[in-house]
C-alpha cells in the first residue's frame, strides 16, 4: 500500500504531522502512543481457511452488494464446534455447513457459526454464507452526479488493513492465507478485474458473470474486485500477461503511466532470483481512491491521479508508485507479515525496491538523491511528531503504523544493510528469504535468520539498534590540520541523547580524504559517543567525504572550513557529497560561499545538486544570492527550476516578485509554475493577488497550479482571497482544487484580525466534515488550521460517529491541536509580525551594505596603495588584540586537553 498520490511530493512537500500523538518524551518529542496503550499480539487461528469463493452482485443504483461467501475451512485442533468470522455492517440471511442449515449469531461485527457437532482436526468443512450489505468501508461505488456529471462510473474494493470484513465474511487478519475465486455479476459493456485468471464468462441478460480464480494462497485484505468502463491494454513479460486498465479515452496517459511495468517485472524477477510468482500482473485505476495504490495479488489498484499528460511528464513520473506496488507482489503478497507489528517486512521492502528501480532505470545519482528524499521525509516525522521503533506492537489501529518510519526510514535502513553486506551477499539473502518462506507468513526474525543462514554471522546487534530501537546517529564532524605533524585531527561525535529507544550506534563508516595529487579512504568502527583520530596524510586535505555513497542513515553537522566545503561542492564525484557541502554552505553567507553555490547552481551535472544550491542561496539571502537565482530561472531540469522558484520566495524584493510572475505565467512545467505561485505569495508582492486570481483559470495535472495558488494566498495574507477560497469549496468545483481550497480557507482565515472572517470560514468548512473521505480529511485540516475553539464540537461529533479510524484519529488530533493553541495565539501572531518586520529591515540593510561594498571596491581600485596600508594597519591591531586573548584561552585549556587525550 502506498499513501502518496504524486511522485513530485517526495522532493518538495512536507506533510503536517503536528496532530500525531501526545505526551512528550525526555527530548521534548511527542510519544508515538499514549502511556498505557495496550500491546497488540498476533491473533489466534482456530481453523485453517483453505479457500474463499465469492459469488457477488454489485447494484450500482442502490449502491448495495449481495451474494454468497463460501469458505472451505479445516479445524486446527480436535473438538471444534463453532467458528467466529469477521462480518461488519452486513445482513446475514443464512449459513449452511456442508449443505445443511446451521445456527449462527451476528452482532454486527462478528459472525459466530455453530456446527451442531464437534469436528476432528484437518477435516474440510464448506461454509456457505448468504449475505447483503450497504458498505461504508471496504467496497465503494463511484459515479456521476449533479456536481460531477463526468465522473467515471466504478465499483472497487479496498481491504487493507482490515476492511475486507465490510464486503464479505472472512477471517480478516494477515496470518491467514487461502486460495480464492470471485464470480461477479457485471453490467454488460463494463469490464471486471480480480485476483488470478479470468477462467469463464457467461451471459445473463443485461449482465455477465465473470469468474476469476487465484490458486496461490493469499490473505483476505488482498482479495479485490473492480468493475467499470475501462479499456484494457495488454503487454507481457516472458509469457506472463502484464496488463493495465484505464478509463476509455485515456489510453495515451495510461501508456505514460504504466508502459514500463514489464521492464520492472523483469528487473525484480532477475534481481531476486524468484520469477514473478503468479499467472498475470494487472493494474487498474480507481476514481476517488483512498490511497495512492494497493498491491492486491496479481491486480493492483492505482489512484486515477497517477495518470498524466505529456506536459506533466516533464517532471512527474508514475514509476515510483508502480514499482512500489509491483514489489509488494513479492514482499507483502508472496510473503506477508504475520501480524501488523512486522508490517515493515511489507512496506520498507517495497519502498526500497521502489528506490532500486530508480537506481536501475535512472542511475546512481537519482538513486542516492531519491533515498535522501526518503530520509528527509522520515526526519520530518522524527523531529516534528514522534520517534518509535520500526517494529512495535504498541498501537491503537494498524494504520497507526503506516507512517514514515515504516516506509521511508525502513527503506534507508535496508540500503544500509545492503551496503554492509555487499551486493553479492545482499541478493543471496533476499533470494534465500523469499524461497525459504515462499507463500508464507513472516516475522522480523525470519529475515534476520535468512541473513545469518547466508552470511554465517549474527546480526542481532543490527536489528537491535535499527529495527527494535529508534532514532539515528546524529554526527558532528570536526577536522583540523596540523602542519607540524603532517596529520589531521579528525573527530566523529554522536550527538543524539540516548534514551529508552535511542542508542549510541555501532556501525562501520568510511571517510575519504582528498589532497593534492591523491586521496585515501579509511574505515572507522564507530561505537562510542566520541571518537578522535590522528590521520597521517601526505598533504593537507582539500576536502573530506564522510560516508561516501551515503550508506549510513544519519544526520551530520560538518564543522569543516569554508574552503573545504567549496572544494567538495566543486570536485566531489559523489552526488551526496556535493549535496551535503551545499547544505553546509547555506550557513556561510560569505561572498566565496555564495559564488560557489551560484556556480554549482548553473553548472552541476545533476539537478538535485542544483536544487540544493538554490535552496542554500535562498537561506544565504543576500543580493548576490538573489542575482544568482535570477540568472537560473530558465533552461535546465524543471525540478531545478522549481527549486529556484521556491528559493525566490525567500526574497521580498521587486525583482524576485517580477520573475516569479513571469514563471507562473510562462514556464512550460505545471509544477514549476505551481511553485512560483506559492513563492509569489511569500514575497507579498503588490501584483501577486490579481495575477494569482487570473491564473486560477489555468488547467494542470491534478490541479497542482490552483492548489499552490490557494496555499500562496495563505502566504500572501490578502484577505480578499477568503471569498475566492470560499467559492472554490463549493461542490462541483474541480475536485483536487476544491480539497486544497477547503484546507487553505481555514489557514488564511486564522491570519485575519476580523472575527467575522473566522466565523464565516468555520461555517463554510464544518458542513464538509460530512463529505467523503478526502473531503472530510481536508475539512479537518482546515478547522485545525483555523484554530477556533467553536469548531471543536463539530470535530468531536465527527470523531464519535465516523466509521473510519483515520478520520477519527485525525479529528481527535485536530481537537488537541486547537486546545493546545489557545492562550498562545496572540503571542504567536506578535512574534510572526515581529519576524516579518525584522526580515524587511534585514533585507533593506543588506541592500545598503551591498551598495557600500560596491562603492568600497571602486574606491580600492582608485587608491590601491592607500587602501592596502589602512587594511594592513587594521589587521595588525586586530591580530595583536585577539592574539593575546587567544593565548590566554589556550593556556587555560591545555591541562584539560591532556586529560581528555589520556581518556581517549
PDB file of N, CA and C in Angstrom, residues 387-443:
ATOM      1  N   UNK A 387       9.059   9.662  17.713  1.00  0.00           N
ATOM      2  CA  UNK A 387      10.102   8.677  17.391  1.00  0.00           C
ATOM      3  C   UNK A 387       9.620   7.330  17.921  1.00  0.00           C
ATOM      4  N   UNK A 388       9.816   6.296  17.120  1.00  0.00           N
ATOM      5  CA  UNK A 388       9.381   4.965  17.549  1.00  0.00           C
ATOM      6  C   UNK A 388      10.272   3.901  16.926  1.00  0.00           C
ATOM      7  N   UNK A 389      10.291   2.690  17.521  1.00  0.00           N
ATOM      8  CA  UNK A 389      10.961   1.579  16.848  1.00  0.00           C
ATOM      9  C   UNK A 389      10.193   1.217  15.579  1.00  0.00           C
ATOM     10  N   UNK A 390      10.879   0.722  14.578  1.00  0.00           N
ATOM     11  CA  UNK A 390      10.192   0.302  13.361  1.00  0.00           C
ATOM     12  C   UNK A 390       9.287  -0.894  13.647  1.00  0.00           C
ATOM     13  N   UNK A 391       9.754  -1.824  14.453  1.00  0.00           N
ATOM     14  CA  UNK A 391       8.941  -2.983  14.818  1.00  0.00           C
ATOM     15  C   UNK A 391       8.396  -2.756  16.226  1.00  0.00           C
ATOM     16  N   UNK A 392       7.090  -2.595  16.330  1.00  0.00           N
ATOM     17  CA  UNK A 392       6.467  -2.403  17.642  1.00  0.00           C
ATOM     18  C   UNK A 392       5.041  -2.923  17.595  1.00  0.00           C
ATOM     19  N   UNK A 393       4.579  -3.481  18.694  1.00  0.00           N
ATOM     20  CA  UNK A 393       3.188  -3.937  18.773  1.00  0.00           C
ATOM     21  C   UNK A 393       2.360  -3.038  19.685  1.00  0.00           C
ATOM     22  N   UNK A 394       2.867  -1.843  19.955  1.00  0.00           N
ATOM     23  CA  UNK A 394       2.126  -0.884  20.772  1.00  0.00           C
ATOM     24  C   UNK A 394       1.500   0.150  19.833  1.00  0.00           C
ATOM     25  N   UNK A 395       0.211  -0.013  19.580  1.00  0.00           N
ATOM     26  CA  UNK A 395      -0.519   0.894  18.691  1.00  0.00           C
ATOM     27  C   UNK A 395      -2.012   0.726  18.964  1.00  0.00           C
ATOM     28  N   UNK A 396      -2.812   1.642  18.459  1.00  0.00           N
ATOM     29  CA  UNK A 396      -4.265   1.536  18.616  1.00  0.00           C
ATOM     30  C   UNK A 396      -4.901   0.836  17.421  1.00  0.00           C
ATOM     31  N   UNK A 397      -4.641   1.363  16.236  1.00  0.00           N
ATOM     32  CA  UNK A 397      -5.162   0.802  14.993  1.00  0.00           C
ATOM     33  C   UNK A 397      -3.983   0.425  14.106  1.00  0.00           C
ATOM     34  N   UNK A 398      -4.100  -0.617  13.285  1.00  0.00           N
ATOM     35  CA  UNK A 398      -2.975  -0.989  12.414  1.00  0.00           C
ATOM     36  C   UNK A 398      -2.440   0.162  11.572  1.00  0.00           C
ATOM     37  N   UNK A 399      -3.337   1.032  11.092  1.00  0.00           N
ATOM     38  CA  UNK A 399      -2.875   2.126  10.237  1.00  0.00           C
ATOM     39  C   UNK A 399      -2.018   3.143  10.980  1.00  0.00           C
ATOM     40  N   UNK A 400      -2.022   3.099  12.326  1.00  0.00           N
ATOM     41  CA  UNK A 400      -1.099   3.951  13.088  1.00  0.00           C
ATOM     42  C   UNK A 400       0.347   3.678  12.685  1.00  0.00           C
ATOM     43  N   UNK A 401       0.612   2.436  12.302  1.00  0.00           N
ATOM     44  CA  UNK A 401       1.985   2.016  11.991  1.00  0.00           C
ATOM     45  C   UNK A 401       2.426   2.415  10.587  1.00  0.00           C
ATOM     46  N   UNK A 402       1.471   2.766   9.727  1.00  0.00           N
ATOM     47  CA  UNK A 402       1.807   3.025   8.325  1.00  0.00           C
ATOM     48  C   UNK A 402       2.251   4.477   8.169  1.00  0.00           C
ATOM     49  N   UNK A 403       3.463   4.730   8.629  1.00  0.00           N
ATOM     50  CA  UNK A 403       3.989   6.092   8.686  1.00  0.00           C
ATOM     51  C   UNK A 403       5.346   6.149   8.006  1.00  0.00           C
ATOM     52  N   UNK A 404       6.070   7.224   8.234  1.00  0.00           N
ATOM     53  CA  UNK A 404       7.358   7.409   7.557  1.00  0.00           C
ATOM     54  C   UNK A 404       8.470   6.562   8.172  1.00  0.00           C
ATOM     55  N   UNK A 405       8.277   6.134   9.405  1.00  0.00           N
ATOM     56  CA  UNK A 405       9.213   5.159   9.976  1.00  0.00           C
ATOM     57  C   UNK A 405       9.101   3.843   9.222  1.00  0.00           C
ATOM     58  N   UNK A 406       7.865   3.416   8.973  1.00  0.00           N
ATOM     59  CA  UNK A 406       7.623   2.120   8.347  1.00  0.00           C
ATOM     60  C   UNK A 406       8.060   2.100   6.886  1.00  0.00           C
ATOM     61  N   UNK A 407       7.774   3.166   6.163  1.00  0.00           N
ATOM     62  CA  UNK A 407       8.091   3.220   4.735  1.00  0.00           C
ATOM     63  C   UNK A 407       9.521   3.727   4.507  1.00  0.00           C
ATOM     64  N   UNK A 408       9.716   5.019   4.736  1.00  0.00           N
ATOM     65  CA  UNK A 408      10.964   5.660   4.301  1.00  0.00           C
ATOM     66  C   UNK A 408      12.171   5.300   5.151  1.00  0.00           C
ATOM     67  N   UNK A 409      12.018   5.340   6.479  1.00  0.00           N
ATOM     68  CA  UNK A 409      13.176   5.009   7.311  1.00  0.00           C
ATOM     69  C   UNK A 409      13.581   3.554   7.093  1.00  0.00           C
ATOM     70  N   UNK A 410      12.605   2.666   7.058  1.00  0.00           N
ATOM     71  CA  UNK A 410      12.908   1.256   6.852  1.00  0.00           C
ATOM     72  C   UNK A 410      13.637   1.011   5.548  1.00  0.00           C
ATOM     73  N   UNK A 411      13.253   1.738   4.499  1.00  0.00           N
ATOM     74  CA  UNK A 411      13.924   1.589   3.204  1.00  0.00           C
ATOM     75  C   UNK A 411      15.388   1.982   3.295  1.00  0.00           C
ATOM     76  N   UNK A 412      15.668   3.093   3.976  1.00  0.00           N
ATOM     77  CA  UNK A 412      17.052   3.564   4.087  1.00  0.00           C
ATOM     78  C   UNK A 412      17.879   2.600   4.939  1.00  0.00           C
ATOM     79  N   UNK A 413      17.267   2.001   5.936  1.00  0.00           N
ATOM     80  CA  UNK A 413      17.976   1.010   6.753  1.00  0.00           C
ATOM     81  C   UNK A 413      18.299  -0.231   5.927  1.00  0.00           C
ATOM     82  N   UNK A 414      17.393  -0.648   5.070  1.00  0.00           N
ATOM     83  CA  UNK A 414      17.681  -1.776   4.178  1.00  0.00           C
ATOM     84  C   UNK A 414      18.840  -1.450   3.241  1.00  0.00           C
ATOM     85  N   UNK A 415      18.916  -0.208   2.799  1.00  0.00           N
ATOM     86  CA  UNK A 415      20.052   0.195   1.964  1.00  0.00           C
ATOM     87  C   UNK A 415      21.351   0.099   2.759  1.00  0.00           C
ATOM     88  N   UNK A 416      21.313   0.539   3.998  1.00  0.00           N
ATOM     89  CA  UNK A 416      22.490   0.439   4.867  1.00  0.00           C
ATOM     90  C   UNK A 416      22.900  -1.027   5.042  1.00  0.00           C
ATOM     91  N   UNK A 417      21.912  -1.890   5.216  1.00  0.00           N
ATOM     92  CA  UNK A 417      22.208  -3.324   5.348  1.00  0.00           C
ATOM     93  C   UNK A 417      22.830  -3.860   4.058  1.00  0.00           C
ATOM     94  N   UNK A 418      22.275  -3.459   2.926  1.00  0.00           N
ATOM     95  CA  UNK A 418      22.828  -3.911   1.636  1.00  0.00           C
ATOM     96  C   UNK A 418      24.292  -3.502   1.502  1.00  0.00           C
ATOM     97  N   UNK A 419      24.609  -2.269   1.856  1.00  0.00           N
ATOM     98  CA  UNK A 419      25.990  -1.797   1.732  1.00  0.00           C
ATOM     99  C   UNK A 419      26.897  -2.454   2.771  1.00  0.00           C
ATOM    100  N   UNK A 420      26.340  -2.801   3.917  1.00  0.00           N
ATOM    101  CA  UNK A 420      27.121  -3.507   4.935  1.00  0.00           C
ATOM    102  C   UNK A 420      27.468  -4.924   4.468  1.00  0.00           C
ATOM    103  N   UNK A 421      26.492  -5.602   3.857  1.00  0.00           N
ATOM    104  CA  UNK A 421      26.705  -6.975   3.386  1.00  0.00           C
ATOM    105  C   UNK A 421      27.501  -7.022   2.085  1.00  0.00           C
ATOM    106  N   UNK A 422      27.316  -6.028   1.220  1.00  0.00           N
ATOM    107  CA  UNK A 422      27.843  -6.089  -0.137  1.00  0.00           C
ATOM    108  C   UNK A 422      26.791  -6.700  -1.057  1.00  0.00           C
ATOM    109  N   UNK A 423      26.808  -6.344  -2.323  1.00  0.00           N
ATOM    110  CA  UNK A 423      25.739  -6.748  -3.232  1.00  0.00           C
ATOM    111  C   UNK A 423      25.602  -8.266  -3.384  1.00  0.00           C
ATOM    112  N   UNK A 424      26.720  -8.979  -3.424  1.00  0.00           N
ATOM    113  CA  UNK A 424      26.641 -10.431  -3.634  1.00  0.00           C
ATOM    114  C   UNK A 424      25.855 -11.087  -2.516  1.00  0.00           C
ATOM    115  N   UNK A 425      26.213 -10.778  -1.277  1.00  0.00           N
ATOM    116  CA  UNK A 425      25.522 -11.384  -0.142  1.00  0.00           C
ATOM    117  C   UNK A 425      24.099 -10.838   0.005  1.00  0.00           C
ATOM    118  N   UNK A 426      23.922  -9.552  -0.276  1.00  0.00           N
ATOM    119  CA  UNK A 426      22.586  -8.950  -0.168  1.00  0.00           C
ATOM    120  C   UNK A 426      21.578  -9.699  -1.030  1.00  0.00           C
ATOM    121  N   UNK A 427      21.900  -9.907  -2.306  1.00  0.00           N
ATOM    122  CA  UNK A 427      20.942 -10.559  -3.197  1.00  0.00           C
ATOM    123  C   UNK A 427      20.800 -12.047  -2.862  1.00  0.00           C
ATOM    124  N   UNK A 428      21.853 -12.634  -2.326  1.00  0.00           N
ATOM    125  CA  UNK A 428      21.761 -14.030  -1.886  1.00  0.00           C
ATOM    126  C   UNK A 428      20.812 -14.133  -0.693  1.00  0.00           C
ATOM    127  N   UNK A 429      20.885 -13.182   0.220  1.00  0.00           N
ATOM    128  CA  UNK A 429      19.977 -13.147   1.376  1.00  0.00           C
ATOM    129  C   UNK A 429      18.534 -12.975   0.899  1.00  0.00           C
ATOM    130  N   UNK A 430      18.295 -12.046  -0.011  1.00  0.00           N
ATOM    131  CA  UNK A 430      16.936 -11.793  -0.499  1.00  0.00           C
ATOM    132  C   UNK A 430      16.356 -13.056  -1.130  1.00  0.00           C
ATOM    133  N   UNK A 431      17.145 -13.729  -1.951  1.00  0.00           N
ATOM    134  CA  UNK A 431      16.660 -14.946  -2.589  1.00  0.00           C
ATOM    135  C   UNK A 431      16.356 -16.040  -1.556  1.00  0.00           C
ATOM    136  N   UNK A 432      17.243 -16.187  -0.581  1.00  0.00           N
ATOM    137  CA  UNK A 432      17.049 -17.212   0.455  1.00  0.00           C
ATOM    138  C   UNK A 432      15.814 -16.901   1.292  1.00  0.00           C
ATOM    139  N   UNK A 433      15.626 -15.649   1.647  1.00  0.00           N
ATOM    140  CA  UNK A 433      14.460 -15.210   2.438  1.00  0.00           C
ATOM    141  C   UNK A 433      13.164 -15.510   1.687  1.00  0.00           C
ATOM    142  N   UNK A 434      13.131 -15.233   0.372  1.00  0.00           N
ATOM    143  CA  UNK A 434      11.927 -15.467  -0.416  1.00  0.00           C
ATOM    144  C   UNK A 434      11.643 -16.953  -0.611  1.00  0.00           C
ATOM    145  N   UNK A 435      12.665 -17.720  -0.925  1.00  0.00           N
ATOM    146  CA  UNK A 435      12.440 -19.144  -1.221  1.00  0.00           C
ATOM    147  C   UNK A 435      12.161 -19.943   0.051  1.00  0.00           C
ATOM    148  N   UNK A 436      12.840 -19.610   1.135  1.00  0.00           N
ATOM    149  CA  UNK A 436      12.629 -20.336   2.389  1.00  0.00           C
ATOM    150  C   UNK A 436      11.226 -20.108   2.949  1.00  0.00           C
ATOM    151  N   UNK A 437      10.672 -18.915   2.727  1.00  0.00           N
ATOM    152  CA  UNK A 437       9.371 -18.559   3.312  1.00  0.00           C
ATOM    153  C   UNK A 437       8.275 -18.425   2.257  1.00  0.00           C
ATOM    154  N   UNK A 438       8.476 -19.031   1.104  1.00  0.00           N
ATOM    155  CA  UNK A 438       7.558 -18.883  -0.025  1.00  0.00           C
ATOM    156  C   UNK A 438       6.106 -19.134   0.370  1.00  0.00           C
ATOM    157  N   UNK A 439       5.236 -18.195  -0.023  1.00  0.00           N
ATOM    158  CA  UNK A 439       3.785 -18.280   0.192  1.00  0.00           C
ATOM    159  C   UNK A 439       3.404 -18.262   1.670  1.00  0.00           C
ATOM    160  N   UNK A 440       4.341 -17.881   2.536  1.00  0.00           N
ATOM    161  CA  UNK A 440       4.081 -17.965   3.969  1.00  0.00           C
ATOM    162  C   UNK A 440       3.904 -16.626   4.653  1.00  0.00           C
ATOM    163  N   UNK A 441       3.750 -16.700   5.973  1.00  0.00           N
ATOM    164  CA  UNK A 441       3.674 -15.523   6.843  1.00  0.00           C
ATOM    165  C   UNK A 441       5.020 -15.368   7.540  1.00  0.00           C
ATOM    166  N   UNK A 442       5.505 -14.142   7.655  1.00  0.00           N
ATOM    167  CA  UNK A 442       6.846 -13.914   8.180  1.00  0.00           C
ATOM    168  C   UNK A 442       6.843 -12.891   9.305  1.00  0.00           C
ATOM    169  N   UNK A 443       7.847 -13.021  10.158  1.00  0.00           N
ATOM    170  CA  UNK A 443       8.127 -12.020  11.197  1.00  0.00           C
ATOM    171  C   UNK A 443       9.565 -11.558  11.012  1.00  0.00           C
TER     172      UNK A 443
END
